[in-house]
Tab-separated table of C-alpha atoms in Angstrom:
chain	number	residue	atom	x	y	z
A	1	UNK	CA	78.451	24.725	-32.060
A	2	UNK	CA	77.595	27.277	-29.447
A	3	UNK	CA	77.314	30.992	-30.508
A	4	UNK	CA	77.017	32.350	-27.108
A	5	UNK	CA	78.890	31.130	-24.452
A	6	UNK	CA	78.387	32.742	-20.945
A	7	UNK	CA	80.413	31.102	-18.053
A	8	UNK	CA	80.310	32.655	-14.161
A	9	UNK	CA	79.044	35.965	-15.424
A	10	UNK	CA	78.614	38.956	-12.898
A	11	UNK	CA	77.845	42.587	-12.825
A	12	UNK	CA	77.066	44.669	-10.151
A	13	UNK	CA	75.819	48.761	-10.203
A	14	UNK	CA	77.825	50.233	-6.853
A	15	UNK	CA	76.930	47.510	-4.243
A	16	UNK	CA	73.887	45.846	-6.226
A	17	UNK	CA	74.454	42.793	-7.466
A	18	UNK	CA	71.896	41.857	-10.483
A	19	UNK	CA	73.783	39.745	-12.654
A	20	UNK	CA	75.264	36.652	-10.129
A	21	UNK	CA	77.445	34.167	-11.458
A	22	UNK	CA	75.550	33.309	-14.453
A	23	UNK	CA	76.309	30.532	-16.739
A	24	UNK	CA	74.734	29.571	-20.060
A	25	UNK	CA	75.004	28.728	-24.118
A	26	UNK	CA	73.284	28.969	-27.400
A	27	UNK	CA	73.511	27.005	-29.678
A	28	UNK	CA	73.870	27.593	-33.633
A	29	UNK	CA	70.183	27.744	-34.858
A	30	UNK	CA	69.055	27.715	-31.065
A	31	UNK	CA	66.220	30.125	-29.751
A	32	UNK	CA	66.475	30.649	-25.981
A	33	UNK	CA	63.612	32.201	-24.277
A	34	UNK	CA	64.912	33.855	-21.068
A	35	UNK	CA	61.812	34.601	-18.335
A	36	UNK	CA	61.506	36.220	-15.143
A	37	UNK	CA	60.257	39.012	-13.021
A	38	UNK	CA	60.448	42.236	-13.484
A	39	UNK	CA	64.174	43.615	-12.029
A	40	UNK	CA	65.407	39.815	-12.450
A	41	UNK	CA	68.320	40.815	-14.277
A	42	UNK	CA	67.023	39.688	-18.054
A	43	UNK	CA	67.446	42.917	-19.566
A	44	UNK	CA	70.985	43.561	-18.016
A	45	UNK	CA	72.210	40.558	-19.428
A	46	UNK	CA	71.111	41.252	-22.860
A	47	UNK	CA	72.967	44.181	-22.252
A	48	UNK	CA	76.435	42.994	-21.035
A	49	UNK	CA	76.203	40.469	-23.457
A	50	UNK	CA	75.922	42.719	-26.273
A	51	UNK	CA	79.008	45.182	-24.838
A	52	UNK	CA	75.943	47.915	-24.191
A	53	UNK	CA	77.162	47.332	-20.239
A	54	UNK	CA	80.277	45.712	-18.660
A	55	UNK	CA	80.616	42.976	-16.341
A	56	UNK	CA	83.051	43.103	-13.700
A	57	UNK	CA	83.396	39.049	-13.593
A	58	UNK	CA	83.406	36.035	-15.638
A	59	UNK	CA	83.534	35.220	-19.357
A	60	UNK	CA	81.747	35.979	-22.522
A	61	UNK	CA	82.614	34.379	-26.293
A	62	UNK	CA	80.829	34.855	-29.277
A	63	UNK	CA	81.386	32.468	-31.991
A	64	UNK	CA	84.202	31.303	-30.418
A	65	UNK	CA	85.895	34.622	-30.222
A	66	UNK	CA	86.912	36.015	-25.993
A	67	UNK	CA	85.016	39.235	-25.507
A	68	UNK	CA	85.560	38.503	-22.131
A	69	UNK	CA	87.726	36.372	-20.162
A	70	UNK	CA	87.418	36.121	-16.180
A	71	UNK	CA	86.648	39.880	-16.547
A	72	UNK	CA	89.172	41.160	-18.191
A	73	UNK	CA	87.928	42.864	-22.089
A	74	UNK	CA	89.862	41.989	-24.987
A	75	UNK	CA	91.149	44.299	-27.078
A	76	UNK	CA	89.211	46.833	-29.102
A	77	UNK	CA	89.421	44.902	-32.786
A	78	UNK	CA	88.574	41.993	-30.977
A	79	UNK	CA	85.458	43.541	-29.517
A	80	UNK	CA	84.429	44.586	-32.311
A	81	UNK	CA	84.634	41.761	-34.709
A	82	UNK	CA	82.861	39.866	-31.975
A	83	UNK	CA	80.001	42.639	-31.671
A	84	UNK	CA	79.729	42.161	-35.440
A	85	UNK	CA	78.179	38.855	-34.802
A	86	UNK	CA	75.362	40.107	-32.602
A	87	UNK	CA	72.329	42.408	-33.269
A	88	UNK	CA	69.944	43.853	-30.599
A	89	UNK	CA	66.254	44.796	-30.899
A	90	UNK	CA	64.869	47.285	-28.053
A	91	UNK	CA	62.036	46.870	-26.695
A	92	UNK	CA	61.583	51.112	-27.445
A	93	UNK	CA	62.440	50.342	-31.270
A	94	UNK	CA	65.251	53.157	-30.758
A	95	UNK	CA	65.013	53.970	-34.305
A	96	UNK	CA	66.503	57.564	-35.492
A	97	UNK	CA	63.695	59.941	-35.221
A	98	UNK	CA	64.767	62.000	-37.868
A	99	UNK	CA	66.082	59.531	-40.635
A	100	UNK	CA	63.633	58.026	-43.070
A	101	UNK	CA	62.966	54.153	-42.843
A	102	UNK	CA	65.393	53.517	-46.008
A	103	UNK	CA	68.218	55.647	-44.054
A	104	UNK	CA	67.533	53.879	-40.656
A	105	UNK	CA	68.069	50.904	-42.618
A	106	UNK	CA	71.709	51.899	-44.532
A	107	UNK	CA	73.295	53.860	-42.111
A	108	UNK	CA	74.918	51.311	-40.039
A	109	UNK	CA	75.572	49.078	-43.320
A	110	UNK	CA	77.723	51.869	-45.108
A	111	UNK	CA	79.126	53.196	-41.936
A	112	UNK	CA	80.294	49.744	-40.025
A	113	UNK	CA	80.621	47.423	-42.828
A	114	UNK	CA	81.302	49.428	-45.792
A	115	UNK	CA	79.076	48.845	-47.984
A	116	UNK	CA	78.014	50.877	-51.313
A	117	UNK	CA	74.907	53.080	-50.472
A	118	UNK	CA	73.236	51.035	-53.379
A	119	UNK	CA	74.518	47.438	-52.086
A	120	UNK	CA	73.229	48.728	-48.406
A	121	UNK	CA	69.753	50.237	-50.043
A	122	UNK	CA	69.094	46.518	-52.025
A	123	UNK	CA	69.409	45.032	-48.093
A	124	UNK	CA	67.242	47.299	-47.126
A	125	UNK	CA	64.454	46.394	-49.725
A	126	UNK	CA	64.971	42.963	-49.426
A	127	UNK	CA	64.661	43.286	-45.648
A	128	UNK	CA	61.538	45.930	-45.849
A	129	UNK	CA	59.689	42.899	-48.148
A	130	UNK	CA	60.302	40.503	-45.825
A	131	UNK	CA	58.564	42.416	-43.162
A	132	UNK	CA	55.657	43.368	-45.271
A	133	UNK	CA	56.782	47.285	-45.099
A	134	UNK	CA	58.005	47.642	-49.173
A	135	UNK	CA	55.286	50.876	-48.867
A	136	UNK	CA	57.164	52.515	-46.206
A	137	UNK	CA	60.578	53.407	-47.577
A	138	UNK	CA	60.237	56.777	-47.372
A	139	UNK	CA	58.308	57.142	-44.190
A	140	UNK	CA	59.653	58.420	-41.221
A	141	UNK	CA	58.891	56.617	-37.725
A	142	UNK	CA	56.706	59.220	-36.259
A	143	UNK	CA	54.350	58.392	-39.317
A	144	UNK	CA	54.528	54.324	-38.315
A	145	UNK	CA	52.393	52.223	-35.517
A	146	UNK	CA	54.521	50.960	-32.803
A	147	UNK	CA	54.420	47.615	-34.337
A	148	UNK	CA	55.753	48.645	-37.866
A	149	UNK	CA	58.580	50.474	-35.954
A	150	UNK	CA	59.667	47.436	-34.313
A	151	UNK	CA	59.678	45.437	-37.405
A	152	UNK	CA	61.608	48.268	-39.245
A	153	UNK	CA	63.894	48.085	-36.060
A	154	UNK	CA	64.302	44.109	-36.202
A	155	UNK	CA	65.430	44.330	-40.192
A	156	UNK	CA	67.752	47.426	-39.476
A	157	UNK	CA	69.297	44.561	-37.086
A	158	UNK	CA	69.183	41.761	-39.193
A	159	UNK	CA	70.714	44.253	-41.611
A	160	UNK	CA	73.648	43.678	-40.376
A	161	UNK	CA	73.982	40.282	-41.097
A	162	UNK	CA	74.075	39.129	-37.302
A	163	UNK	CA	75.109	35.334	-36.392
A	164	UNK	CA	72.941	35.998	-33.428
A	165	UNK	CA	69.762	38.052	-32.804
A	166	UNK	CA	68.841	39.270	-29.360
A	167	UNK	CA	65.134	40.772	-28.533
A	168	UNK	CA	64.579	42.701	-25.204
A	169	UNK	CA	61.038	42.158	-24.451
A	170	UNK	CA	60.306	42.793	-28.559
A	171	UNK	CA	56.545	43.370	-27.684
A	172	UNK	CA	56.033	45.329	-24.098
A	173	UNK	CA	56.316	48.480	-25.794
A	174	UNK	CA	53.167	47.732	-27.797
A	175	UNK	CA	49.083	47.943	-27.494
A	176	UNK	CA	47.857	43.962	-27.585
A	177	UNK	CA	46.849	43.959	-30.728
A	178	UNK	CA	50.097	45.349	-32.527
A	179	UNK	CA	52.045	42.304	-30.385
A	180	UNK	CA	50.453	39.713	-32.776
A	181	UNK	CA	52.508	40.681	-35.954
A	182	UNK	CA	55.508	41.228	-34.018
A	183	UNK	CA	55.560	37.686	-32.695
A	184	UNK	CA	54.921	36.312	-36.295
A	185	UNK	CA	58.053	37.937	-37.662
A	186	UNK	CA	60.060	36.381	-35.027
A	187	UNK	CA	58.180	32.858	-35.302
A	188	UNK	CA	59.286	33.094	-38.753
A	189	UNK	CA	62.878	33.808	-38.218
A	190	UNK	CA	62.774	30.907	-35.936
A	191	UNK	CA	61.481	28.846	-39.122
A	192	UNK	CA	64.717	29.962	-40.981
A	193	UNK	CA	66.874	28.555	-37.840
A	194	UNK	CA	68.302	32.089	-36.599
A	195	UNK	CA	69.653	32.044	-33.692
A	196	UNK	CA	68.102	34.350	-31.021
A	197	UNK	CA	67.665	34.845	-27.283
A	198	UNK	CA	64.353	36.582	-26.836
A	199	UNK	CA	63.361	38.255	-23.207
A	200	UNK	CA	59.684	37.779	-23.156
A	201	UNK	CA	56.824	37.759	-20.655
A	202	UNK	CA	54.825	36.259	-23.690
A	203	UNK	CA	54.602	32.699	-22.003
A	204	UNK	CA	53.077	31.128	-24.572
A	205	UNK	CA	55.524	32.769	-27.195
A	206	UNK	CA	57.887	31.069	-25.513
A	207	UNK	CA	56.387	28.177	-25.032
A	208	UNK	CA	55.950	27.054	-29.039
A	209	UNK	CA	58.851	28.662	-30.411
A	210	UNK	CA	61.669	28.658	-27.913
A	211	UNK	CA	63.919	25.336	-28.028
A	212	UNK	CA	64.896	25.933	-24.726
A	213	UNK	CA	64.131	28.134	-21.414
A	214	UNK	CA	66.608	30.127	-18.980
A	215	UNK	CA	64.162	31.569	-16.082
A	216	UNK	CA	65.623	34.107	-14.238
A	217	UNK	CA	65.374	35.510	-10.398
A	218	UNK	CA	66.964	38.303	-8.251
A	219	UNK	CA	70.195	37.733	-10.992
A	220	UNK	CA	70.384	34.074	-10.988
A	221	UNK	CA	69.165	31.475	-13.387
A	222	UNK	CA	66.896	29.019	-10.597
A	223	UNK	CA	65.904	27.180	-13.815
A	224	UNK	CA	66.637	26.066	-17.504
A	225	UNK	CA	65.437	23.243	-19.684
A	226	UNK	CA	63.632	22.519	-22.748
A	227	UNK	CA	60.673	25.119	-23.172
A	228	UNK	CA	57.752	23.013	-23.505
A	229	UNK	CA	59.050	20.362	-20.444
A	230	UNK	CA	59.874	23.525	-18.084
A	231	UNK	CA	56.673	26.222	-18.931
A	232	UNK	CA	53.935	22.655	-18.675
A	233	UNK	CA	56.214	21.329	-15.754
A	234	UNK	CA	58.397	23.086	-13.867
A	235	UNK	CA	60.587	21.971	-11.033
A	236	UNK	CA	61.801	24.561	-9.140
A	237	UNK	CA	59.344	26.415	-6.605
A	238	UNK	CA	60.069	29.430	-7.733
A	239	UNK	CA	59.412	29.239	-11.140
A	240	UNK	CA	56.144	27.178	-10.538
A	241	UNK	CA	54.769	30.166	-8.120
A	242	UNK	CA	55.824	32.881	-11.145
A	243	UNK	CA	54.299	30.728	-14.028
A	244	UNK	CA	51.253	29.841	-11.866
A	245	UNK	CA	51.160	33.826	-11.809
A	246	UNK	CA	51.178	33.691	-15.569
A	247	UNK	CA	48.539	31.315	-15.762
A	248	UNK	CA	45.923	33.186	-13.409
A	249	UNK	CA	46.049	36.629	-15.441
């Protein structure tokens, strides 16, 4: 079944074109690894995928539900039942400076799907365990390293009980050695067969966990395929000369 279906998509800012005529799915329990230079157009998919921008062509469905249809948005409960199935991790951990961990946590469970403050607090704990942060509870981010914020910010998402989980560039926010434990959380939500698309300049990342590889260029996909077949042996120029850029740093 595919969870993400993306047919002809296209979104321009003014006269600038950077998303152009995009097609693509995921699949239930898929992870897609989408790579590409910087100003490619990775991030601004993510984006109009997720309803954070709008496209001004083509479609978008999301478990089968139209969020889009040849540009045209469907109505507002249907947006939002079909934003209900996706969750989005920055790559700046956008976490509420001034809530605790717990509260960062709750919020969006008691305000969006109504839960009890207690049901939404047990998530939280059960989500906080799994990321190896039980201790933190009542810290507040300024008192976390960037990688604990981003793993706060990927169980706030997961929180939410998302069919699909989407990572912009989880890791380029923090120092080397922070990226390690970041990529290990995500390696074992892979395990569990989540589905997530993950923008990532971590090649070998994407390599060994992603099923399969979109690689992106000047708003166009030049390449997809399984990850392993397309990152050891690509066939497009293109994406040789940017992974044989990969390869030499």
């Amino acid at each position: 079944m595919d969870i993400v279906k993306v047919e002809r998509l296209s979104k321009s800012y003014g006269s600038v074109e950077v998303i152009k005529d995009i097609s693509f799915a995921v699949r239930e329990g898929e992870v897609l690894a989408v790579i590409g230079p910087s100003g490619s157009g990775k991030s601004t998919l993510l984006r109009s995928i997720t309803h954070l921008e709008e496209v001004q062509g083509g479609s978008i469905s999301v478990c089968g539900i139209p969020m889009v249809s040849s540009g045209v948005y469907a109505d507002k409960d249907t947006l939002r039942a079909a934003c209900l199935k996706l969750g989005l991790v920055f790559q700046n951990f956008n976490l509420f400076p001034h809530f605790s961990v717990m509260r960062n946590i709750t919020e969006a469970q008691i305000r969006v799907l109504g839960r009890t403050g207690d049901e939404a607090r047990a998530r939280a704990k059960e989500l906080l365990a799994k990321m190896g942060l039980s201790d933190k509870e009542a810290a507040y981010p300024c008192e976390l390293s960037g990688g604990q914020q981003q793993r706060v910010s990927i169980a706030r998402a997961l929180a939410l009980d998302p069919e699909v989980l989407f990572f912009d560039e989880p890791t380029s926010a923090l120092d080397p050695e922070l990226t390690g434990e970041i990529l290990k959380v995500i390696r074992s939500l892979a395990a569990e067969k989540m589905t997530m698309v993950i923008v990532t300049h971590e090649m070998a990342f994407a390599r060994d966990v992603a099923d399969r590889v979109v690689f992106m260029d000047a708003g166009i996909v030049v390449e997809e395929g399984d990850a392993k077949e397309l990152i050891d042996a690509p066939k497009n120029e293109r994406t040789k000369a940017f992974l044989r850029r990969f390869a030499e740093n």
